[in-house]
Amino acid sequence: MGNELKDINREYFEGLSRAFGGAVIFALPILMTMEMWYLGFYMDRLRMALLMLVLLPLLMGLSYEVGFRPEADLLNNILDSFSAFGVGFAASFIFLLAFNVISFNMPLDEVIGKLALQTFSLSMGAVLSRGLLGGKKPRERTRSRLMHYLAELFIMAAGALFLSLNLAPTEEMILISFKTSEWHALVLMIISLFLMYIFTYSISFSGREEIPEGTDRKSIFLRFTVTGYIIVMLMSLYILWTFGRTDGMSAKQILMACVVLSFPGSIGAAAARLII
Amino acid sequence: MAEENNGTRKKPGKIKISPVEWIAAGIGAALYIFCFSYILYSAAVHDSTPPSLIIREDEIIKADQGYLVKITAVNSGNMTAEGVIIEGALMQGTSVVERSETTFEYVPGRSKISGGIYFTHDPHKYSLSLRALGYEEP
């Protein structure tokens, strides 16, 4: 009996360290981006609270999709999500302290703000790594086509959110949206759609179910690529709003900023479907 | 019935949850609740008073190009000031002997940031006036 407990504990510890490693791999660029540190202390607190609220179902959904234990029930997902947050927070604390981005003589508000913002991405990395770096293939699930489709959309949203988070705070994003004309934006949109479409077609080398034979290309384009891009645009808008980048901007400027941010977002969405 | 050793046990019922998992999840949940509540509290209490900057002279030391006046910018307002231009002027009576300036990228609300301004003249011999010239909202 004692042995089994030790085994389970050890297995979980391994999972935790994988989660830590994965968190760092995924979120390292964000950890070392100064705009993210600054956003941590000046970002609107209510919007940050909303971001934290969004994080929980996001983590639970990812945990479910990525999970290598298909028998996992709701309780397991909840535990997974919270421990991922804990791992992310710990990583955030360790590295921000090591970089002297937070220190003990800073006001608590600044420290918590910086930590919480970094933990968002770090905890996503932690959840993803438990399934991806474990070397175990996700088991095939049987579920309805609608649920499967919604799951695909969710994964695209998560991927878009993740890459948008990486890039939205930077100065370069704003700069690009100033430098580009409407024609450039149009080109960007077309490239984004094209790349998403191509990625969809190479879906067969992931663990996901393959596209059934004889599926109409147009159908895929509409259902996944175009819908996916809309989702990516919505995620871009949400992130830009969260970081206060839409305040005081005209509708056209906001649209341009969304298109620019949706380029990495769409790559994130497409990649997420391949990886997860 | 052979059990695989790599951990992919197929259990007929619920998965056994290790105690460590409960602890890790518990700590995570506690941290989450703490962060969330604190952020909400901060949002409620946060009356946005504009940045109020005071520049303090800390120390004067000899530097390669002359003299270095170490300063600290203190923001007693709640809001963050970005791109704070700080000017130091060495005065003899009412005439300015030398002007020098520096820019602090961010001075967060209710915080202080330290830096320095260089002069070629010896600040000890004159009266030093330090002030913030302006800032930007982030």
mmCIF file of C-alpha atoms in Angstrom:
data_model
loop_
_atom_site.group_PDB
_atom_site.id
_atom_site.type_symbol
_atom_site.label_atom_id
_atom_site.label_comp_id
_atom_site.label_asym_id
_atom_site.label_seq_id
_atom_site.Cartn_x
_atom_site.Cartn_y
_atom_site.Cartn_z
ATOM 1 C CA MET A 1 0.000 0.000 0.000
ATOM 2 C CA GLY A 2 2.739 2.438 0.981
ATOM 3 C CA ASN A 3 4.585 1.702 -2.198
ATOM 4 C CA GLU A 4 1.669 2.605 -4.373
ATOM 5 C CA LEU A 5 1.296 5.912 -2.586
ATOM 6 C CA LYS A 6 4.966 6.639 -3.080
ATOM 7 C CA ASP A 7 4.623 5.834 -6.770
ATOM 8 C CA ILE A 8 1.679 8.128 -7.234
ATOM 9 C CA ASN A 9 3.437 10.907 -5.357
ATOM 10 C CA ARG A 10 6.599 10.493 -7.363
ATOM 11 C CA GLU A 11 4.682 10.436 -10.621
ATOM 12 C CA TYR A 12 2.948 13.639 -9.640
ATOM 13 C CA PHE A 13 6.214 15.301 -8.676
ATOM 14 C CA GLU A 14 7.597 14.460 -12.073
ATOM 15 C CA GLY A 15 4.500 16.007 -13.564
ATOM 16 C CA LEU A 16 5.003 19.147 -11.505
ATOM 17 C CA SER A 17 8.603 19.561 -12.590
ATOM 18 C CA ARG A 18 7.576 19.010 -16.190
ATOM 19 C CA ALA A 19 4.928 21.665 -15.662
ATOM 20 C CA PHE A 20 7.548 24.066 -14.312
ATOM 21 C CA GLY A 21 9.851 23.411 -17.241
ATOM 22 C CA GLY A 22 7.035 23.753 -19.722
ATOM 23 C CA ALA A 23 5.835 26.969 -18.140
ATOM 24 C CA VAL A 24 9.276 28.486 -18.547
ATOM 25 C CA ILE A 25 9.712 27.283 -22.125
ATOM 26 C CA PHE A 26 6.375 28.684 -23.210
ATOM 27 C CA ALA A 27 6.465 31.928 -21.314
ATOM 28 C CA LEU A 28 10.145 32.858 -21.352
ATOM 29 C CA PRO A 29 9.751 35.660 -23.914
ATOM 30 C CA ILE A 30 7.009 37.198 -21.795
ATOM 31 C CA LEU A 31 9.065 36.855 -18.635
ATOM 32 C CA MET A 32 11.783 38.942 -20.190
ATOM 33 C CA THR A 33 9.722 41.611 -21.919
ATOM 34 C CA MET A 34 9.817 44.916 -20.131
ATOM 35 C CA GLU A 35 6.465 46.073 -21.443
ATOM 36 C CA MET A 36 4.868 43.152 -19.651
ATOM 37 C CA TRP A 37 6.547 44.148 -16.391
ATOM 38 C CA TYR A 38 5.339 47.708 -16.771
ATOM 39 C CA LEU A 39 1.830 46.598 -17.672
ATOM 40 C CA GLY A 40 1.904 44.660 -14.429
ATOM 41 C CA PHE A 41 2.016 47.833 -12.456
ATOM 42 C CA TYR A 42 0.026 50.307 -14.519
ATOM 43 C CA MET A 43 -2.595 48.128 -16.158
ATOM 44 C CA ASP A 44 -6.220 48.774 -15.197
ATOM 45 C CA ARG A 45 -6.947 46.599 -12.172
ATOM 46 C CA LEU A 46 -10.502 45.705 -13.104
ATOM 47 C CA ARG A 47 -9.385 44.447 -16.512
ATOM 48 C CA MET A 48 -6.652 42.469 -14.827
ATOM 49 C CA ALA A 49 -9.228 40.906 -12.508
ATOM 50 C CA LEU A 50 -11.275 39.954 -15.569
ATOM 51 C CA LEU A 51 -8.204 38.396 -17.128
ATOM 52 C CA MET A 52 -7.747 36.280 -14.038
ATOM 53 C CA LEU A 53 -11.391 35.198 -14.203
ATOM 54 C CA VAL A 54 -10.935 34.178 -17.828
ATOM 55 C CA LEU A 55 -7.839 32.203 -16.901
ATOM 56 C CA LEU A 56 -9.622 29.551 -14.853
ATOM 57 C CA PRO A 57 -11.963 28.100 -17.504
ATOM 58 C CA LEU A 58 -9.149 28.498 -20.014
ATOM 59 C CA LEU A 59 -6.856 26.345 -17.903
ATOM 60 C CA MET A 60 -9.589 23.802 -17.250
ATOM 61 C CA GLY A 61 -10.434 23.518 -20.921
ATOM 62 C CA LEU A 62 -6.793 23.148 -21.898
ATOM 63 C CA SER A 63 -6.229 20.619 -19.157
ATOM 64 C CA TYR A 64 -9.107 18.585 -20.504
ATOM 65 C CA GLU A 65 -7.994 18.803 -24.128
ATOM 66 C CA VAL A 66 -4.349 18.109 -23.503
ATOM 67 C CA GLY A 67 -4.850 15.624 -20.717
ATOM 68 C CA PHE A 68 -3.238 12.309 -21.079
ATOM 69 C CA ARG A 69 -5.740 10.843 -18.673
ATOM 70 C CA PRO A 70 -9.017 10.709 -20.547
ATOM 71 C CA GLU A 71 -10.662 9.181 -17.497
ATOM 72 C CA ALA A 72 -10.042 12.493 -15.735
ATOM 73 C CA ASP A 73 -13.192 14.050 -14.405
ATOM 74 C CA LEU A 74 -14.060 17.589 -13.444
ATOM 75 C CA LEU A 75 -12.296 17.376 -10.093
ATOM 76 C CA ASN A 76 -9.052 16.377 -11.738
ATOM 77 C CA ASN A 77 -9.298 19.278 -14.161
ATOM 78 C CA ILE A 78 -9.911 21.736 -11.325
ATOM 79 C CA LEU A 79 -6.953 20.406 -9.349
ATOM 80 C CA ASP A 80 -4.804 20.469 -12.467
ATOM 81 C CA SER A 81 -5.714 24.066 -13.203
ATOM 82 C CA PHE A 82 -5.011 25.321 -9.705
ATOM 83 C CA SER A 83 -1.728 23.495 -9.411
ATOM 84 C CA ALA A 84 -0.757 24.898 -12.812
ATOM 85 C CA PHE A 85 -1.485 28.361 -11.450
ATOM 86 C CA GLY A 86 0.653 27.568 -8.425
ATOM 87 C CA VAL A 87 3.511 26.375 -10.596
ATOM 88 C CA GLY A 88 3.205 29.427 -12.821
ATOM 89 C CA PHE A 89 3.147 31.742 -9.837
ATOM 90 C CA ALA A 90 6.215 30.077 -8.337
ATOM 91 C CA ALA A 91 8.113 30.384 -11.610
ATOM 92 C CA SER A 92 7.023 34.002 -11.950
ATOM 93 C CA PHE A 93 8.178 34.770 -8.427
ATOM 94 C CA ILE A 94 11.550 33.067 -8.803
ATOM 95 C CA PHE A 95 12.479 34.639 -12.103
ATOM 96 C CA LEU A 96 11.125 38.140 -11.521
ATOM 97 C CA LEU A 97 12.970 38.167 -8.217
ATOM 98 C CA ALA A 98 16.142 36.912 -9.919
ATOM 99 C CA PHE A 99 15.876 39.652 -12.551
ATOM 100 C CA ASN A 100 15.222 42.215 -9.827
ATOM 101 C CA VAL A 101 12.001 43.154 -11.562
ATOM 102 C CA ILE A 102 10.321 42.655 -8.218
ATOM 103 C CA SER A 103 11.969 43.236 -4.892
ATOM 104 C CA PHE A 104 10.972 43.330 -1.295
ATOM 105 C CA ASN A 105 10.937 47.104 -1.004
ATOM 106 C CA MET A 106 8.404 47.598 -3.778
ATOM 107 C CA PRO A 107 4.792 48.321 -2.972
ATOM 108 C CA LEU A 108 2.676 45.184 -2.782
ATOM 109 C CA ASP A 109 0.341 46.404 -5.504
ATOM 110 C CA GLU A 110 3.203 46.583 -7.997
ATOM 111 C CA VAL A 111 4.569 43.172 -7.036
ATOM 112 C CA ILE A 112 1.216 41.384 -7.187
ATOM 113 C CA GLY A 113 0.381 43.062 -10.480
ATOM 114 C CA LYS A 114 3.623 41.965 -12.101
ATOM 115 C CA LEU A 115 3.397 38.446 -10.707
ATOM 116 C CA ALA A 116 -0.247 37.926 -11.662
ATOM 117 C CA LEU A 117 0.216 39.051 -15.246
ATOM 118 C CA GLN A 118 3.208 36.789 -15.817
ATOM 119 C CA THR A 119 1.412 33.904 -14.158
ATOM 120 C CA PHE A 120 -1.287 34.038 -16.806
ATOM 121 C CA SER A 121 1.027 32.800 -19.544
ATOM 122 C CA LEU A 122 3.162 30.685 -17.270
ATOM 123 C CA SER A 123 0.191 28.705 -16.010
ATOM 124 C CA MET A 124 -0.959 28.103 -19.587
ATOM 125 C CA GLY A 125 2.489 26.737 -20.337
ATOM 126 C CA ALA A 126 2.329 24.595 -17.236
ATOM 127 C CA VAL A 127 -0.967 22.997 -18.248
ATOM 128 C CA LEU A 128 0.130 22.405 -21.813
ATOM 129 C CA SER A 129 3.418 20.828 -20.813
ATOM 130 C CA ARG A 130 1.830 18.191 -18.625
ATOM 131 C CA GLY A 131 0.287 16.643 -21.683
ATOM 132 C CA LEU A 132 2.802 17.571 -24.338
ATOM 133 C CA LEU A 133 6.150 16.924 -22.662
ATOM 134 C CA GLY A 134 5.045 13.781 -20.934
ATOM 135 C CA GLY A 135 5.664 11.699 -24.006
ATOM 136 C CA LYS A 136 2.228 10.159 -23.726
ATOM 137 C CA LYS A 137 -0.155 10.398 -26.618
ATOM 138 C CA PRO A 138 -3.633 11.651 -25.828
ATOM 139 C CA ARG A 139 -6.179 8.910 -26.035
ATOM 140 C CA GLU A 140 -8.791 9.101 -28.729
ATOM 141 C CA ARG A 141 -12.058 10.364 -27.408
ATOM 142 C CA THR A 142 -15.494 9.603 -28.694
ATOM 143 C CA ARG A 143 -17.694 12.617 -28.736
ATOM 144 C CA SER A 144 -20.242 14.279 -30.952
ATOM 145 C CA ARG A 145 -19.135 16.249 -34.002
ATOM 146 C CA LEU A 146 -20.454 19.438 -32.488
ATOM 147 C CA MET A 147 -18.422 18.982 -29.308
ATOM 148 C CA HIS A 148 -15.399 18.124 -31.391
ATOM 149 C CA TYR A 149 -15.872 21.249 -33.482
ATOM 150 C CA LEU A 150 -16.322 23.458 -30.431
ATOM 151 C CA ALA A 151 -13.208 21.949 -28.916
ATOM 152 C CA GLU A 152 -11.261 22.838 -32.064
ATOM 153 C CA LEU A 153 -12.514 26.415 -31.860
ATOM 154 C CA PHE A 154 -11.576 26.589 -28.200
ATOM 155 C CA ILE A 155 -8.056 25.379 -28.938
ATOM 156 C CA MET A 156 -7.671 27.970 -31.671
ATOM 157 C CA ALA A 157 -8.837 30.659 -29.264
ATOM 158 C CA ALA A 158 -6.320 29.511 -26.654
ATOM 159 C CA GLY A 159 -3.471 29.485 -29.161
ATOM 160 C CA ALA A 160 -4.412 32.921 -30.462
ATOM 161 C CA LEU A 161 -4.673 34.278 -26.929
ATOM 162 C CA PHE A 162 -1.282 32.942 -26.056
ATOM 163 C CA LEU A 163 0.627 34.426 -28.970
ATOM 164 C CA SER A 164 -1.294 37.696 -28.777
ATOM 165 C CA LEU A 165 -0.252 37.976 -25.152
ATOM 166 C CA ASN A 166 3.340 37.549 -26.181
ATOM 167 C CA LEU A 167 3.270 40.315 -28.741
ATOM 168 C CA ALA A 168 0.514 42.766 -27.837
ATOM 169 C CA PRO A 169 2.422 44.677 -25.147
ATOM 170 C CA THR A 170 5.397 45.456 -27.325
ATOM 171 C CA GLU A 171 6.056 48.846 -28.859
ATOM 172 C CA GLU A 172 6.588 47.225 -32.244
ATOM 173 C CA MET A 173 2.934 46.202 -32.486
ATOM 174 C CA ILE A 174 1.761 49.776 -32.237
ATOM 175 C CA LEU A 175 4.512 50.881 -34.584
ATOM 176 C CA ILE A 176 3.484 48.401 -37.244
ATOM 177 C CA SER A 177 -0.117 49.477 -37.050
ATOM 178 C CA PHE A 178 1.014 53.077 -37.593
ATOM 179 C CA LYS A 179 3.330 52.202 -40.466
ATOM 180 C CA THR A 180 0.848 50.073 -42.360
ATOM 181 C CA SER A 181 -1.725 51.381 -44.754
ATOM 182 C CA GLU A 182 -5.054 49.716 -45.413
ATOM 183 C CA TRP A 183 -3.492 47.788 -48.319
ATOM 184 C CA HIS A 184 -0.819 46.372 -46.049
ATOM 185 C CA ALA A 185 -3.498 45.356 -43.587
ATOM 186 C CA LEU A 186 -5.415 43.602 -46.361
ATOM 187 C CA VAL A 187 -2.288 41.706 -47.378
ATOM 188 C CA LEU A 188 -1.723 40.707 -43.761
ATOM 189 C CA MET A 189 -5.267 39.399 -43.495
ATOM 190 C CA ILE A 190 -4.882 37.323 -46.639
ATOM 191 C CA ILE A 191 -1.546 35.914 -45.499
ATOM 192 C CA SER A 192 -3.010 35.058 -42.091
ATOM 193 C CA LEU A 193 -5.959 33.231 -43.661
ATOM 194 C CA PHE A 194 -3.678 31.445 -46.103
ATOM 195 C CA LEU A 195 -1.309 30.231 -43.395
ATOM 196 C CA MET A 196 -4.172 29.051 -41.211
ATOM 197 C CA TYR A 197 -5.623 27.158 -44.150
ATOM 198 C CA ILE A 198 -2.327 25.448 -44.950
ATOM 199 C CA PHE A 199 -1.830 24.438 -41.335
ATOM 200 C CA THR A 200 -5.325 22.944 -41.266
ATOM 201 C CA TYR A 201 -4.425 20.663 -44.128
ATOM 202 C CA SER A 202 -1.365 19.220 -42.451
ATOM 203 C CA ILE A 203 -3.416 18.253 -39.461
ATOM 204 C CA SER A 204 -2.698 14.585 -39.982
ATOM 205 C CA PHE A 205 0.589 14.570 -38.130
ATOM 206 C CA SER A 206 -0.892 15.429 -34.758
ATOM 207 C CA GLY A 207 -2.699 13.158 -32.371
ATOM 208 C CA ARG A 208 -6.038 14.543 -33.410
ATOM 209 C CA GLU A 209 -8.527 12.746 -35.549
ATOM 210 C CA GLU A 210 -7.901 13.121 -39.221
ATOM 211 C CA ILE A 211 -10.261 14.954 -41.487
ATOM 212 C CA PRO A 212 -12.684 12.389 -42.915
ATOM 213 C CA GLU A 213 -12.081 11.418 -46.493
ATOM 214 C CA GLY A 214 -13.789 13.458 -49.128
ATOM 215 C CA THR A 215 -14.436 16.510 -46.995
ATOM 216 C CA ASP A 216 -15.070 19.477 -49.182
ATOM 217 C CA ARG A 217 -12.181 21.964 -49.110
ATOM 218 C CA LYS A 218 -14.558 24.879 -49.183
ATOM 219 C CA SER A 219 -16.312 23.486 -46.160
ATOM 220 C CA ILE A 220 -13.057 23.282 -44.238
ATOM 221 C CA PHE A 221 -12.117 26.756 -45.317
ATOM 222 C CA LEU A 222 -15.338 28.221 -44.047
ATOM 223 C CA ARG A 223 -15.721 26.171 -40.922
ATOM 224 C CA PHE A 224 -12.181 26.263 -39.671
ATOM 225 C CA THR A 225 -10.136 28.882 -41.400
ATOM 226 C CA VAL A 226 -12.577 31.750 -41.640
ATOM 227 C CA THR A 227 -14.303 31.019 -38.348
ATOM 228 C CA GLY A 228 -10.896 30.584 -36.785
ATOM 229 C CA TYR A 229 -9.750 33.936 -38.053
ATOM 230 C CA ILE A 230 -12.810 35.662 -36.628
ATOM 231 C CA ILE A 231 -12.023 34.067 -33.290
ATOM 232 C CA VAL A 232 -8.425 35.216 -33.576
ATOM 233 C CA MET A 233 -9.577 38.780 -34.295
ATOM 234 C CA LEU A 234 -11.855 38.670 -31.242
ATOM 235 C CA MET A 235 -8.984 37.464 -29.077
ATOM 236 C CA SER A 236 -6.768 40.247 -30.417
ATOM 237 C CA LEU A 237 -9.438 42.804 -29.603
ATOM 238 C CA TYR A 238 -9.836 41.402 -26.115
ATOM 239 C CA ILE A 239 -6.099 41.482 -25.402
ATOM 240 C CA LEU A 240 -5.687 44.985 -26.811
ATOM 241 C CA TRP A 241 -8.590 46.200 -24.696
ATOM 242 C CA THR A 242 -7.214 44.466 -21.612
ATOM 243 C CA PHE A 243 -3.883 46.244 -21.997
ATOM 244 C CA GLY A 244 -5.605 49.560 -22.561
ATOM 245 C CA ARG A 245 -4.367 49.849 -26.120
ATOM 246 C CA THR A 246 -7.819 50.587 -27.481
ATOM 247 C CA ASP A 247 -8.614 53.463 -25.152
ATOM 248 C CA GLY A 248 -9.085 56.659 -27.090
ATOM 249 C CA MET A 249 -8.404 55.063 -30.473
ATOM 250 C CA SER A 250 -10.735 55.419 -33.436
ATOM 251 C CA ALA A 251 -12.585 52.367 -34.716
ATOM 252 C CA LYS A 252 -10.380 52.218 -37.780
ATOM 253 C CA GLN A 253 -7.178 52.343 -35.726
ATOM 254 C CA ILE A 254 -8.502 49.595 -33.485
ATOM 255 C CA LEU A 255 -9.331 47.474 -36.521
ATOM 256 C CA MET A 256 -5.824 47.975 -37.914
ATOM 257 C CA ALA A 257 -4.271 47.067 -34.592
ATOM 258 C CA CYS A 258 -6.410 43.926 -34.452
ATOM 259 C CA VAL A 259 -5.367 42.876 -37.958
ATOM 260 C CA VAL A 260 -1.698 43.347 -37.095
ATOM 261 C CA LEU A 261 -2.027 41.417 -33.863
ATOM 262 C CA SER A 262 -4.117 38.736 -35.552
ATOM 263 C CA PHE A 263 -1.193 37.738 -37.701
ATOM 264 C CA PRO A 264 0.731 36.156 -34.811
ATOM 265 C CA GLY A 265 -2.611 35.228 -33.318
ATOM 266 C CA SER A 266 -3.577 33.162 -36.332
ATOM 267 C CA ILE A 267 -0.214 31.416 -36.305
ATOM 268 C CA GLY A 268 -0.840 30.655 -32.642
ATOM 269 C CA ALA A 269 -4.307 29.324 -33.387
ATOM 270 C CA ALA A 270 -3.111 27.110 -36.218
ATOM 271 C CA ALA A 271 -0.102 25.861 -34.265
ATOM 272 C CA ALA A 272 -2.261 25.093 -31.252
ATOM 273 C CA ARG A 273 -4.415 22.790 -33.334
ATOM 274 C CA LEU A 274 -1.339 20.978 -34.530
ATOM 275 C CA ILE A 275 0.297 20.685 -31.142
ATOM 276 C CA ILE A 276 -2.625 19.906 -28.897
ATOM 277 C CA MET B 1 -3.343 -9.137 -15.285
ATOM 278 C CA ALA B 2 -0.080 -7.414 -16.198
ATOM 279 C CA GLU B 3 0.263 -3.826 -15.119
ATOM 280 C CA GLU B 4 2.313 -1.524 -17.333
ATOM 281 C CA ASN B 5 5.183 0.128 -15.618
ATOM 282 C CA ASN B 6 5.152 3.451 -17.380
ATOM 283 C CA GLY B 7 2.214 4.696 -15.422
ATOM 284 C CA THR B 8 -0.595 4.386 -17.955
ATOM 285 C CA ARG B 9 -2.679 2.265 -15.688
ATOM 286 C CA LYS B 10 -6.216 1.761 -16.746
ATOM 287 C CA LYS B 11 -8.195 2.068 -13.603
ATOM 288 C CA PRO B 12 -11.761 0.871 -13.673
ATOM 289 C CA GLY B 13 -12.916 3.661 -11.382
ATOM 290 C CA LYS B 14 -11.616 7.101 -10.447
ATOM 291 C CA ILE B 15 -7.953 7.925 -10.680
ATOM 292 C CA LYS B 16 -6.181 7.949 -7.348
ATOM 293 C CA ILE B 17 -5.178 11.483 -6.509
ATOM 294 C CA SER B 18 -1.850 11.739 -4.741
ATOM 295 C CA PRO B 19 -1.666 13.841 -1.566
ATOM 296 C CA VAL B 20 0.965 15.979 -3.224
ATOM 297 C CA GLU B 21 -1.562 16.840 -5.901
ATOM 298 C CA TRP B 22 -4.014 18.036 -3.272
ATOM 299 C CA ILE B 23 -1.329 20.147 -1.634
ATOM 300 C CA ALA B 24 -0.134 21.632 -4.914
ATOM 301 C CA ALA B 25 -3.681 22.401 -5.982
ATOM 302 C CA GLY B 26 -4.463 23.801 -2.553
ATOM 303 C CA ILE B 27 -1.496 26.145 -2.629
ATOM 304 C CA GLY B 28 -2.351 27.142 -6.177
ATOM 305 C CA ALA B 29 -5.951 27.852 -5.239
ATOM 306 C CA ALA B 30 -4.877 29.896 -2.225
ATOM 307 C CA LEU B 31 -2.479 31.950 -4.346
ATOM 308 C CA TYR B 32 -5.134 32.470 -6.977
ATOM 309 C CA ILE B 33 -7.744 33.643 -4.499
ATOM 310 C CA PHE B 34 -5.218 35.936 -2.861
ATOM 311 C CA CYS B 35 -4.118 37.509 -6.142
ATOM 312 C CA PHE B 36 -7.658 37.912 -7.406
ATOM 313 C CA SER B 37 -8.960 39.473 -4.194
ATOM 314 C CA TYR B 38 -5.980 41.778 -3.932
ATOM 315 C CA ILE B 39 -6.406 42.981 -7.487
ATOM 316 C CA LEU B 40 -10.101 43.654 -6.883
ATOM 317 C CA TYR B 41 -9.270 45.456 -3.665
ATOM 318 C CA SER B 42 -6.665 47.482 -5.500
ATOM 319 C CA ALA B 43 -9.236 48.356 -8.159
ATOM 320 C CA ALA B 44 -11.710 49.526 -5.527
ATOM 321 C CA VAL B 45 -9.254 51.545 -3.471
ATOM 322 C CA HIS B 46 -7.365 52.944 -6.440
ATOM 323 C CA ASP B 47 -8.436 56.529 -6.765
ATOM 324 C CA SER B 48 -6.445 57.754 -9.737
ATOM 325 C CA THR B 49 -4.619 60.758 -8.459
ATOM 326 C CA PRO B 50 -2.285 62.125 -11.115
ATOM 327 C CA PRO B 51 1.448 61.643 -10.703
ATOM 328 C CA SER B 52 2.979 63.994 -8.199
ATOM 329 C CA LEU B 53 6.727 64.040 -8.660
ATOM 330 C CA ILE B 54 9.341 65.268 -6.263
ATOM 331 C CA ILE B 55 12.996 64.990 -7.132
ATOM 332 C CA ARG B 56 15.296 64.446 -4.210
ATOM 333 C CA GLU B 57 19.038 64.991 -4.157
ATOM 334 C CA ASP B 58 20.782 62.027 -2.587
ATOM 335 C CA GLU B 59 24.513 62.323 -2.946
ATOM 336 C CA ILE B 60 27.176 64.145 -4.913
ATOM 337 C CA ILE B 61 30.195 62.193 -6.019
ATOM 338 C CA LYS B 62 33.108 62.846 -8.299
ATOM 339 C CA ALA B 63 32.767 61.165 -11.707
ATOM 340 C CA ASP B 64 35.010 60.858 -14.754
ATOM 341 C CA GLN B 65 33.408 63.709 -16.646
ATOM 342 C CA GLY B 66 32.952 65.955 -13.665
ATOM 343 C CA TYR B 67 30.424 65.353 -10.974
ATOM 344 C CA LEU B 68 27.497 63.024 -10.480
ATOM 345 C CA VAL B 69 24.450 64.043 -8.504
ATOM 346 C CA LYS B 70 22.526 60.965 -7.473
ATOM 347 C CA ILE B 71 18.798 61.627 -7.351
ATOM 348 C CA THR B 72 15.568 59.872 -6.515
ATOM 349 C CA ALA B 73 12.248 60.650 -8.153
ATOM 350 C CA VAL B 74 9.351 60.077 -5.777
ATOM 351 C CA ASN B 75 5.833 59.758 -7.183
ATOM 352 C CA SER B 76 3.296 60.298 -4.428
ATOM 353 C CA GLY B 77 0.337 60.062 -6.817
ATOM 354 C CA ASN B 78 -1.401 56.793 -7.657
ATOM 355 C CA MET B 79 -0.876 56.913 -11.388
ATOM 356 C CA THR B 80 2.268 56.007 -13.221
ATOM 357 C CA ALA B 81 4.312 58.656 -14.988
ATOM 358 C CA GLU B 82 6.094 57.653 -18.160
ATOM 359 C CA GLY B 83 9.008 59.431 -19.804
ATOM 360 C CA VAL B 84 9.757 61.735 -16.918
ATOM 361 C CA ILE B 85 12.253 64.415 -17.906
ATOM 362 C CA ILE B 86 14.218 65.623 -14.925
ATOM 363 C CA GLU B 87 16.230 68.775 -15.095
ATOM 364 C CA GLY B 88 18.963 69.825 -12.740
ATOM 365 C CA ALA B 89 20.257 73.409 -12.743
ATOM 366 C CA LEU B 90 23.293 74.790 -10.937
ATOM 367 C CA MET B 91 22.474 78.334 -9.911
ATOM 368 C CA GLN B 92 24.647 81.207 -8.834
ATOM 369 C CA GLY B 93 22.176 83.669 -7.423
ATOM 370 C CA THR B 94 19.574 83.965 -10.158
ATOM 371 C CA SER B 95 21.779 83.054 -13.108
ATOM 372 C CA VAL B 96 22.099 79.495 -14.312
ATOM 373 C CA VAL B 97 25.645 78.194 -14.422
ATOM 374 C CA GLU B 98 24.892 74.821 -15.914
ATOM 375 C CA ARG B 99 21.824 72.811 -16.892
ATOM 376 C CA SER B 100 21.665 69.079 -17.237
ATOM 377 C CA GLU B 101 18.888 66.601 -17.602
ATOM 378 C CA THR B 102 17.956 62.958 -17.652
ATOM 379 C CA THR B 103 14.859 60.927 -18.473
ATOM 380 C CA PHE B 104 13.325 58.257 -16.304
ATOM 381 C CA GLU B 105 11.340 55.804 -18.373
ATOM 382 C CA TYR B 106 8.767 54.964 -15.759
ATOM 383 C CA VAL B 107 8.022 56.172 -12.284
ATOM 384 C CA PRO B 108 5.196 53.992 -10.955
ATOM 385 C CA GLY B 109 2.521 55.331 -8.621
ATOM 386 C CA ARG B 110 3.537 55.565 -4.973
ATOM 387 C CA SER B 111 7.083 54.507 -5.786
ATOM 388 C CA LYS B 112 10.534 55.880 -6.178
ATOM 389 C CA ILE B 113 13.098 55.435 -8.908
ATOM 390 C CA SER B 114 16.730 56.408 -8.535
ATOM 391 C CA GLY B 115 19.184 57.721 -11.071
ATOM 392 C CA GLY B 116 21.747 60.444 -11.547
ATOM 393 C CA ILE B 117 22.623 63.652 -13.394
ATOM 394 C CA TYR B 118 26.111 64.621 -14.482
ATOM 395 C CA PHE B 119 27.577 68.115 -14.264
ATOM 396 C CA THR B 120 30.941 69.508 -15.284
ATOM 397 C CA HIS B 121 30.892 72.150 -12.569
ATOM 398 C CA ASP B 122 31.147 71.258 -8.903
ATOM 399 C CA PRO B 123 27.607 71.225 -7.495
ATOM 400 C CA HIS B 124 28.944 71.956 -4.016
ATOM 401 C CA LYS B 125 29.862 75.478 -5.116
ATOM 402 C CA TYR B 126 26.410 76.360 -6.384
ATOM 403 C CA SER B 127 22.816 75.840 -5.400
ATOM 404 C CA LEU B 128 21.225 72.888 -7.097
ATOM 405 C CA SER B 129 17.612 72.971 -8.200
ATOM 406 C CA LEU B 130 16.020 69.750 -9.323
ATOM 407 C CA ARG B 131 12.620 69.402 -10.914
ATOM 408 C CA ALA B 132 10.543 67.223 -13.200
ATOM 409 C CA LEU B 133 9.740 68.938 -16.481
ATOM 410 C CA GLY B 134 6.918 66.696 -17.615
ATOM 411 C CA TYR B 135 5.661 63.183 -18.197
ATOM 412 C CA GLU B 136 3.431 61.063 -20.359
ATOM 413 C CA GLU B 137 0.548 58.771 -19.484
ATOM 414 C CA PRO B 138 1.465 55.180 -20.216
#
